[in-house]
PDB file of C-alpha atoms in Angstrom:
ATOM      1  CA  MET A 576     -25.684  84.424 -46.164  1.00  0.00           C
ATOM      2  CA  GLN A 577     -23.906  87.458 -44.795  1.00  0.00           C
ATOM      3  CA  LEU A 578     -24.951  90.474 -46.827  1.00  0.00           C
ATOM      4  CA  ASP A 579     -22.169  93.009 -47.211  1.00  0.00           C
ATOM      5  CA  ARG A 580     -20.370  94.830 -50.028  1.00  0.00           C
ATOM      6  CA  THR A 581     -18.350  91.680 -50.843  1.00  0.00           C
ATOM      7  CA  ALA A 582     -21.545  89.624 -51.161  1.00  0.00           C
ATOM      8  CA  ILE A 583     -23.089  92.312 -53.368  1.00  0.00           C
ATOM      9  CA  ASN A 584     -20.051  92.223 -55.658  1.00  0.00           C
ATOM     10  CA  ARG A 585     -20.279  88.432 -55.841  1.00  0.00           C
ATOM     11  CA  MET A 586     -23.952  88.697 -56.737  1.00  0.00           C
ATOM     12  CA  LEU A 587     -23.101  91.163 -59.492  1.00  0.00           C
ATOM     13  CA  SER A 588     -20.561  88.702 -60.907  1.00  0.00           C
ATOM     14  CA  LEU A 589     -23.226  85.991 -61.378  1.00  0.00           C
ATOM     15  CA  ASN A 590     -24.821  85.414 -64.751  1.00  0.00           C
ATOM     16  CA  ASP A 591     -28.521  86.228 -65.077  1.00  0.00           C
ATOM     17  CA  GLU A 592     -29.753  82.685 -64.422  1.00  0.00           C
ATOM     18  CA  GLN A 593     -27.548  82.312 -61.343  1.00  0.00           C
ATOM     19  CA  LEU A 594     -28.726  85.675 -60.016  1.00  0.00           C
ATOM     20  CA  LYS A 595     -32.393  84.697 -60.542  1.00  0.00           C
ATOM     21  CA  ASN A 596     -31.813  81.422 -58.679  1.00  0.00           C
ATOM     22  CA  LEU A 597     -30.098  83.228 -55.820  1.00  0.00           C
ATOM     23  CA  ILE A 598     -32.964  85.719 -55.546  1.00  0.00           C
ATOM     24  CA  ARG A 599     -35.487  82.872 -55.444  1.00  0.00           C
ATOM     25  CA  SER A 600     -33.450  81.073 -52.791  1.00  0.00           C
ATOM     26  CA  LEU A 601     -33.113  84.187 -50.625  1.00  0.00           C
ATOM     27  CA  ALA A 602     -36.834  84.868 -50.962  1.00  0.00           C
ATOM     28  CA  THR A 603     -37.752  81.297 -50.002  1.00  0.00           C
ATOM     29  CA  ASN A 604     -35.404  81.373 -47.001  1.00  0.00           C
ATOM     30  CA  SER A 605     -37.037  84.638 -45.933  1.00  0.00           C
ATOM     31  CA  GLY A 606     -40.528  83.170 -46.114  1.00  0.00           C
ATOM     32  CA  LEU A 607     -41.582  84.668 -49.456  1.00  0.00           C
ATOM     33  CA  ASP A 608     -43.282  82.604 -52.145  1.00  0.00           C
ATOM     34  CA  LEU A 609     -42.129  83.702 -55.605  1.00  0.00           C
ATOM     35  CA  SER A 610     -43.373  80.567 -57.350  1.00  0.00           C
ATOM     36  CA  SER A 611     -45.906  82.507 -59.423  1.00  0.00           C
ATOM     37  CA  PHE A 612     -43.561  85.414 -60.106  1.00  0.00           C
ATOM     38  CA  GLN A 613     -41.502  85.375 -63.292  1.00  0.00           C
ATOM     39  CA  ILE A 614     -38.257  87.367 -63.219  1.00  0.00           C
ATOM     40  CA  SER A 615     -37.819  88.977 -66.644  1.00  0.00           C
ATOM     41  CA  PRO A 616     -34.551  90.173 -68.207  1.00  0.00           C
ATOM     42  CA  ASN A 617     -35.656  93.739 -67.431  1.00  0.00           C
ATOM     43  CA  ASP A 618     -36.159  92.742 -63.787  1.00  0.00           C
ATOM     44  CA  VAL A 619     -32.632  91.318 -63.663  1.00  0.00           C
ATOM     45  CA  ALA A 620     -31.236  94.538 -65.146  1.00  0.00           C
ATOM     46  CA  SER A 621     -33.126  96.563 -62.517  1.00  0.00           C
ATOM     47  CA  ILE A 622     -31.884  94.295 -59.741  1.00  0.00           C
ATOM     48  CA  ARG A 623     -28.308  94.664 -60.955  1.00  0.00           C
ATOM     49  CA  ARG A 624     -28.709  98.450 -61.021  1.00  0.00           C
ATOM     50  CA  ALA A 625     -30.119  98.447 -57.490  1.00  0.00           C
ATOM     51  CA  LEU A 626     -27.290  96.234 -56.234  1.00  0.00           C
ATOM     52  CA  ARG A 627     -24.675  98.403 -57.933  1.00  0.00           C
ATOM     53  CA  ASP A 628     -26.187 101.601 -56.512  1.00  0.00           C
ATOM     54  CA  ALA A 629     -26.808 100.287 -52.981  1.00  0.00           C
ATOM     55  CA  THR A 630     -25.286 102.404 -50.247  1.00  0.00           C
ATOM     56  CA  ASP A 631     -23.735 100.914 -47.123  1.00  0.00           C
ATOM     57  CA  ALA A 632     -26.897 101.944 -45.237  1.00  0.00           C
ATOM     58  CA  ASP A 633     -29.072 100.156 -47.828  1.00  0.00           C
ATOM     59  CA  ILE A 634     -26.978  97.001 -47.469  1.00  0.00           C
ATOM     60  CA  ALA A 635     -27.127  97.131 -43.662  1.00  0.00           C
ATOM     61  CA  ARG A 636     -30.930  97.551 -43.763  1.00  0.00           C
ATOM     62  CA  ALA A 637     -31.325  94.628 -46.190  1.00  0.00           C
ATOM     63  CA  ALA A 638     -29.009  92.453 -44.089  1.00  0.00           C
ATOM     64  CA  GLU A 639     -31.115  93.174 -41.012  1.00  0.00           C
ATOM     65  CA  GLN A 640     -34.292  92.275 -42.890  1.00  0.00           C
ATOM     66  CA  LEU A 641     -32.761  88.981 -44.041  1.00  0.00           C
ATOM     67  CA  LYS A 642     -31.817  88.141 -40.439  1.00  0.00           C
ATOM     68  CA  ASN A 643     -35.299  88.961 -39.146  1.00  0.00           C
ATOM     69  CA  PRO A 644     -37.833  88.005 -41.829  1.00  0.00           C
ATOM     70  CA  PRO A 645     -41.510  88.731 -41.204  1.00  0.00           C
ATOM     71  CA  LYS A 646     -43.266  86.038 -39.224  1.00  0.00           C
ATOM     72  CA  LYS A 647     -45.666  83.798 -41.135  1.00  0.00           C
ATOM     73  CA  SER A 648     -49.263  84.031 -39.971  1.00  0.00           C
TER      74      SER A 648
END
């Protein structure tokens, strides 16, 4: 997934369940295990706020982190 302003806007257009599923998928693809983490409606609202308020620099930093996830030990 290429993370840019267009992708952010698409993410914001998803319903809550779709956004939760996308977050879980991105986390899994980046080597994170969210299986024991429950995303609450308040979490979704916070995520939407963060996405909406993300600057171009924030998006570029996140995109770089998605390209180069931490190595598993």
